[in-house]
Amino acid sequence: MSMNTNKNLISIALLSTLSITSLNALADSPTAYGRLDMTLTNSEHGFTTQNRKEGTVLENNFSRIGVKGSEKINDDFQLVYQMEVQVNGATNEGDDELFSARSTYLGVVSDAGTLLVGRNDTVMKSSKGDVEAFDLTNAAYNRMIAGQDRKADGITYYSPTIAGLFTVNGTYLMDDNYEGNDETQYALSVVAGDKKLKKSRYYLAGAYNTIGGVDAYRGVGQIKMGKFKVGGLFQNTESQTYDQKEGNSYFFTVTYDLNGIDLKVEYGQDEAGFGKFIKYNSAVASSADYNQVTDVEVTSLIFGARYQLSKSTMLQAHYAMYDGEYQIANSGTVIDLVDDNIASIGVRFNF
């Protein structure tokens, strides 16, 4: 029996034990939870698919299983925790790596805010709120921009609501856990409103980031008007290593509730060149070092829909189109990227 198989069996046993414990011995805390999210996708070139395979493929959109809970320490402090892993067993990738890391942390909640230690989404990533129309799919923001990071060995802080209006949040990665990086890695955000647009009709956020080899700042906004939700994101990104690699990125999203079906359209434009579409594009792979790509002009246009079939089950579909061009180190020679068109239909089940 291989070492990978032994690790997988041990992981399954631990997760099973935690699930049984949560359901039988400790009532509502801790709570076992999970998600199965599978998509049937057709892509011309596979530049943005989860496994970068072209043709008609099955994709695992970050199916996961986890345990989370809290415990009151005293009248002033509450302990919170989460252990979560991605489950790759439904696709070929699971043959080599059945589980991969997701948010896992231990923290405390008090009147002064929430402090989490471990692996978590950076506050730069979480600042997008729910503006991202096609999150956790092959049309997610990270196909076009940087800053969508989940990092380990970090400390995350979320402030309480200040003056009833906004929160101030931060992520700091421990320097000595990232010896290969000379930069101090942190992110800051200021958030106002409600990302679900239920408690308020608007969501606003600003963020700054030095994590992942880039300096970036972004602004995010969304508003609900009747059955419409309109939102957008602006981001400027600059490489910490390659001076010529920098630029702005924009997204504009409209969602309309048609009798319970969310109809969505998203337009994106990128001038920086840090996304997966350009990184894995065959035009770049055959003619340039990804880090030398400059003068980028990439656009995306995505149409889609989501329908909540039941409390636990959601159906989703979208069609995405990507195209663009670039230069190599501001050479003046414009090179066309290879276009890609992607159609996906899938099911998300939460338990």
Coordinates of C-alpha atoms in Angstrom, one line a residue:
M1 CA 0.0 0.0 0.0
S2 CA 1.4 3.4 -1.0
M3 CA 2.3 6.2 1.3
N4 CA -0.4 8.4 -0.3
T5 CA -3.0 5.8 0.2
N6 CA -2.1 5.4 3.9
K7 CA -2.3 9.2 4.3
N8 CA -5.7 9.3 2.6
L9 CA -7.1 6.5 4.8
I10 CA -5.9 8.2 7.9
S11 CA -7.5 11.5 6.8
I12 CA -10.8 9.8 6.1
A13 CA -10.7 8.1 9.5
L14 CA -10.0 11.4 11.3
L15 CA -12.8 13.2 9.4
S16 CA -15.2 10.4 10.0
T17 CA -14.5 10.4 13.7
L18 CA -14.9 14.2 13.9
S19 CA -18.2 13.9 12.1
I20 CA -19.6 11.2 14.3
T21 CA -18.5 13.1 17.4
S22 CA -20.2 16.3 16.3
L23 CA -23.4 14.6 15.5
N24 CA -23.7 12.3 18.5
A25 CA -21.6 13.4 21.4
L26 CA -21.3 17.2 21.3
A27 CA -24.7 18.2 19.8
D28 CA -24.4 21.4 17.9
S29 CA -20.8 22.2 18.5
P30 CA -18.6 21.2 16.8
T31 CA -20.6 21.0 13.5
A32 CA -19.6 18.8 10.6
Y33 CA -20.4 20.2 7.2
G34 CA -19.5 19.8 3.5
R35 CA -20.1 20.5 -0.1
L36 CA -20.2 18.5 -3.4
D37 CA -19.8 20.8 -6.4
M38 CA -19.4 19.2 -9.8
T39 CA -19.6 20.7 -13.2
L40 CA -19.7 19.4 -16.8
T41 CA -17.5 21.8 -18.9
N42 CA -16.6 22.2 -22.5
S43 CA -13.6 24.3 -23.2
E44 CA -11.7 24.9 -26.5
H45 CA -8.3 25.1 -24.8
G46 CA -8.7 24.6 -21.0
F47 CA -6.8 27.7 -20.0
T48 CA -9.3 28.5 -17.2
T49 CA -10.7 25.1 -16.2
Q50 CA -9.9 23.8 -12.8
N51 CA -7.6 21.0 -14.1
R52 CA -6.6 23.0 -17.3
K53 CA -7.9 20.2 -19.5
E54 CA -9.5 21.0 -22.8
G55 CA -12.5 19.4 -24.5
T56 CA -15.5 18.1 -22.5
V57 CA -14.5 17.4 -18.9
L58 CA -15.8 17.0 -15.4
E59 CA -14.6 19.7 -12.9
N60 CA -14.5 19.6 -9.1
N61 CA -15.4 23.1 -7.9
F62 CA -13.7 22.9 -4.6
S63 CA -15.8 20.2 -3.0
R64 CA -15.0 20.1 0.7
I65 CA -15.6 18.7 4.1
G66 CA -15.0 20.3 7.5
V67 CA -15.7 20.8 11.2
K68 CA -16.3 24.1 12.9
G69 CA -17.5 25.3 16.2
S70 CA -17.1 27.6 19.2
E71 CA -16.8 27.4 22.9
K72 CA -17.5 30.1 25.5
I73 CA -14.4 30.8 27.6
N74 CA -15.9 33.4 29.9
D75 CA -18.3 36.4 29.6
D76 CA -15.7 38.3 27.5
F77 CA -14.1 35.7 25.2
Q78 CA -15.3 32.9 22.9
L79 CA -13.1 30.3 21.3
V80 CA -13.8 29.6 17.6
Y81 CA -12.2 27.0 15.3
Q82 CA -12.5 25.5 11.8
M83 CA -10.7 22.5 10.1
E84 CA -11.6 22.2 6.4
V85 CA -10.1 20.2 3.5
Q86 CA -10.9 20.1 -0.2
V87 CA -12.0 16.7 -1.4
N88 CA -10.8 15.7 -4.9
G89 CA -12.0 12.1 -4.9
A90 CA -14.6 12.5 -7.7
T91 CA -11.9 13.4 -10.3
N92 CA -8.6 11.9 -11.5
E93 CA -6.7 14.4 -9.4
G94 CA -7.9 12.6 -6.4
D95 CA -5.8 9.5 -7.3
D96 CA -2.7 11.5 -6.3
E97 CA -4.1 14.0 -3.8
L98 CA -7.4 13.0 -2.3
F99 CA -7.3 16.0 0.1
S100 CA -5.8 19.5 -0.2
A101 CA -5.7 22.3 2.3
R102 CA -8.4 24.9 2.9
S103 CA -9.2 27.3 5.7
T104 CA -8.1 25.9 9.1
Y105 CA -7.7 28.1 12.1
L106 CA -8.1 28.7 15.8
G107 CA -9.2 32.0 17.2
V108 CA -11.0 34.1 19.7
V109 CA -14.0 36.5 19.5
S110 CA -14.5 39.4 21.9
D111 CA -15.9 42.9 22.0
A112 CA -12.6 44.0 20.5
G113 CA -13.2 41.9 17.4
T114 CA -12.2 38.5 16.0
L115 CA -8.6 37.1 15.8
L116 CA -7.9 34.0 13.9
V117 CA -4.6 32.1 13.6
G118 CA -3.8 29.6 10.8
R119 CA -4.9 29.3 7.2
N120 CA -7.5 31.6 5.9
D121 CA -8.6 33.8 3.0
T122 CA -6.7 37.1 3.1
V123 CA -8.8 40.2 3.7
M124 CA -7.9 41.3 0.2
K125 CA -9.6 38.3 -1.2
S126 CA -12.7 38.5 1.1
S127 CA -13.1 42.2 0.3
K128 CA -14.8 41.2 -3.0
G129 CA -17.9 40.3 -1.0
D130 CA -20.5 38.8 -3.2
V131 CA -19.8 41.1 -6.2
E132 CA -18.0 38.2 -7.9
A133 CA -20.7 36.7 -10.1
F134 CA -19.1 33.3 -10.9
D135 CA -17.0 32.6 -7.8
L136 CA -15.7 29.0 -7.2
T137 CA -16.0 28.2 -11.0
N138 CA -13.7 28.3 -14.0
A139 CA -14.9 32.0 -14.5
A140 CA -13.8 33.2 -11.1
Y141 CA -11.9 36.5 -10.6
N142 CA -8.5 34.8 -10.3
R143 CA -8.7 33.9 -14.0
M144 CA -8.1 37.6 -14.6
I145 CA -6.4 39.1 -11.5
A146 CA -4.1 38.5 -8.5
G147 CA -5.0 38.9 -4.9
Q148 CA -7.4 36.0 -4.5
D149 CA -5.2 34.2 -2.0
R150 CA -5.8 31.8 0.9
K151 CA -2.7 31.7 3.0
A152 CA -1.3 29.6 5.9
D153 CA 0.8 30.7 8.8
G154 CA -1.1 33.9 9.1
I155 CA -3.0 36.0 11.6
T156 CA -6.4 37.5 10.5
Y157 CA -8.2 40.2 12.4
Y158 CA -11.8 41.5 11.9
S159 CA -12.8 44.5 13.9
P160 CA -16.3 45.1 15.4
T161 CA -18.5 47.5 13.5
I162 CA -17.2 51.0 14.1
A163 CA -19.7 53.9 14.5
G164 CA -22.3 51.5 13.2
L165 CA -20.9 51.8 9.7
F166 CA -17.7 49.9 8.8
T167 CA -15.1 47.4 9.9
V168 CA -11.3 47.5 9.6
N169 CA -9.7 44.1 8.9
G170 CA -6.2 42.8 8.4
T171 CA -4.1 39.7 7.4
Y172 CA -0.4 39.3 8.4
L173 CA 1.7 36.4 7.4
M174 CA 4.5 35.3 9.7
D175 CA 7.8 36.4 8.1
D176 CA 9.9 33.5 9.3
N177 CA 7.4 31.0 7.8
Y178 CA 8.0 32.6 4.4
E179 CA 11.8 32.7 4.3
G180 CA 11.9 32.9 0.5
N181 CA 10.0 36.2 0.4
D182 CA 11.9 39.4 1.3
E183 CA 8.7 41.5 1.5
T184 CA 6.5 41.9 4.6
Q185 CA 3.3 40.2 3.6
Y186 CA 0.1 41.7 4.8
A187 CA -3.3 42.9 3.6
L188 CA -5.7 45.6 5.0
S189 CA -9.4 46.2 4.2
V190 CA -12.2 48.6 5.2
V191 CA -15.7 47.2 4.6
A192 CA -19.1 48.9 4.9
G193 CA -22.6 47.6 4.3
D194 CA -23.7 44.0 3.9
K195 CA -22.2 41.7 1.2
K196 CA -25.5 39.6 1.1
L197 CA -27.4 42.9 0.5
K198 CA -30.0 41.8 3.1
K199 CA -29.3 44.0 6.1
S200 CA -28.5 46.9 3.8
R201 CA -29.0 47.7 0.1
Y202 CA -25.3 48.4 -0.5
Y203 CA -21.8 46.9 0.0
L204 CA -18.5 48.9 -0.2
A205 CA -15.0 47.8 0.4
G206 CA -11.4 49.1 -0.1
A207 CA -8.3 46.9 0.3
Y208 CA -4.5 47.0 0.0
N209 CA -2.3 43.9 -0.4
T210 CA 1.4 43.0 -0.4
I211 CA 0.9 39.2 -0.3
G212 CA 1.7 36.8 -3.1
G213 CA 4.5 38.8 -4.8
V214 CA 2.3 41.8 -5.8
D215 CA 1.4 45.2 -4.4
A216 CA -2.3 45.8 -5.1
Y217 CA -5.2 47.9 -4.1
R218 CA -8.8 47.6 -4.9
G219 CA -12.2 49.2 -4.6
V220 CA -15.5 47.2 -4.6
G221 CA -19.1 48.4 -4.7
Q222 CA -22.5 46.8 -5.1
I223 CA -26.1 48.0 -4.7
K224 CA -29.5 46.3 -4.8
M225 CA -32.3 48.0 -6.8
G226 CA -35.5 46.0 -6.7
K227 CA -34.7 42.7 -8.5
F228 CA -31.4 44.0 -9.8
K229 CA -28.0 43.9 -8.2
V230 CA -25.3 46.0 -9.8
G231 CA -21.7 45.9 -8.8
G232 CA -18.1 46.4 -9.8
L233 CA -14.5 46.0 -8.8
F234 CA -11.4 48.0 -9.7
Q235 CA -7.9 46.8 -8.9
N236 CA -4.4 48.1 -9.6
T237 CA -1.7 45.4 -9.4
E238 CA 2.1 45.8 -9.6
S239 CA 4.8 43.0 -9.4
Q240 CA 7.2 43.3 -6.5
T241 CA 10.0 41.8 -8.7
Y242 CA 9.4 42.9 -12.3
D243 CA 9.0 46.7 -12.6
Q244 CA 7.4 46.6 -16.0
K245 CA 4.6 44.3 -15.0
E246 CA 1.7 46.3 -13.7
G247 CA -1.7 47.7 -14.6
N248 CA -5.4 48.1 -13.8
S249 CA -8.3 45.6 -13.9
Y250 CA -12.0 46.2 -13.9
F251 CA -15.1 44.1 -13.5
F252 CA -18.8 45.1 -13.9
T253 CA -21.6 42.8 -12.9
V254 CA -25.4 42.8 -13.2
T255 CA -27.7 40.2 -11.6
Y256 CA -31.4 40.0 -12.1
D257 CA -33.8 37.8 -10.0
L258 CA -36.3 36.2 -12.5
N259 CA -38.8 34.3 -10.4
G260 CA -36.0 32.8 -8.3
I261 CA -33.5 32.3 -11.1
D262 CA -30.5 34.6 -10.8
L263 CA -29.5 35.7 -14.3
K264 CA -26.0 37.1 -14.4
V265 CA -23.7 38.9 -16.8
E266 CA -20.2 40.0 -16.0
Y267 CA -17.7 42.0 -18.1
G268 CA -14.0 42.1 -17.2
Q269 CA -11.0 43.9 -18.5
D270 CA -7.4 43.4 -17.4
E271 CA -4.3 45.4 -18.2
A272 CA -1.9 43.9 -15.6
G273 CA -1.5 40.2 -16.7
F274 CA -1.5 38.3 -13.4
G275 CA -4.5 36.0 -14.0
K276 CA -4.6 32.3 -14.9
F277 CA -6.0 32.9 -18.4
I278 CA -2.8 34.7 -19.5
K279 CA -0.5 32.6 -17.3
Y280 CA -1.6 29.3 -18.9
N281 CA -2.3 30.7 -22.4
S282 CA -0.4 28.8 -25.1
A283 CA 0.6 32.0 -26.8
V284 CA 2.5 33.0 -23.6
A285 CA 3.9 29.5 -23.0
S286 CA 5.4 29.4 -26.5
S287 CA 6.8 32.8 -26.8
A288 CA 7.5 34.5 -23.5
D289 CA 8.3 34.2 -19.8
Y290 CA 5.0 34.8 -18.0
N291 CA 6.8 37.3 -15.8
Q292 CA 7.9 39.4 -18.8
V293 CA 4.3 39.9 -20.1
T294 CA 3.5 43.6 -20.4
D295 CA 1.0 45.9 -22.1
V296 CA -1.8 43.4 -21.5
E297 CA -5.3 43.9 -22.8
V298 CA -7.5 40.9 -21.8
T299 CA -11.3 41.0 -21.8
S300 CA -13.9 38.5 -20.5
L301 CA -17.6 38.3 -21.0
I302 CA -19.6 35.8 -19.1
F303 CA -23.4 35.0 -19.1
G304 CA -24.9 32.7 -16.6
A305 CA -27.7 31.6 -14.2
R306 CA -28.1 30.0 -10.8
Y307 CA -31.2 28.4 -9.4
Q308 CA -31.7 27.3 -5.8
L309 CA -33.6 24.0 -6.4
S310 CA -33.9 23.3 -2.7
K311 CA -32.4 24.5 0.6
S312 CA -29.3 22.4 -0.1
T313 CA -29.1 22.1 -3.8
M314 CA -28.2 24.7 -6.4
L315 CA -28.1 24.4 -10.2
Q316 CA -25.7 26.7 -12.1
A317 CA -24.6 27.3 -15.7
H318 CA -22.5 29.8 -17.6
Y319 CA -20.8 30.6 -20.8
A320 CA -17.5 32.5 -20.8
M321 CA -15.4 34.2 -23.5
Y322 CA -11.8 35.3 -23.1
D323 CA -9.6 37.1 -25.6
G324 CA -6.7 39.6 -25.6
E325 CA -3.2 40.6 -26.5
Y326 CA 0.1 41.5 -24.9
Q327 CA 3.8 42.5 -25.5
I328 CA 7.0 41.0 -24.2
A329 CA 8.8 43.5 -21.9
N330 CA 7.3 46.5 -23.7
S331 CA 8.9 45.4 -27.0
G332 CA 6.3 47.2 -29.1
T333 CA 5.4 43.9 -30.8
V334 CA 1.8 43.0 -30.1
I335 CA 1.1 39.3 -29.8
D336 CA -2.5 37.9 -29.8
L337 CA -3.5 35.6 -27.0
V338 CA -5.3 32.4 -28.0
D339 CA -9.0 32.9 -27.4
D340 CA -11.0 30.5 -25.2
N341 CA -14.7 29.8 -24.9
I342 CA -16.0 27.8 -22.0
A343 CA -19.5 26.4 -21.3
S344 CA -20.4 24.8 -17.9
I345 CA -23.4 23.3 -16.2
G346 CA -23.3 21.9 -12.7
V347 CA -24.8 21.1 -9.4
R348 CA -23.8 22.3 -5.9
F349 CA -25.0 20.3 -2.9
N350 CA -24.4 21.5 0.7
F351 CA -24.7 19.3 3.7

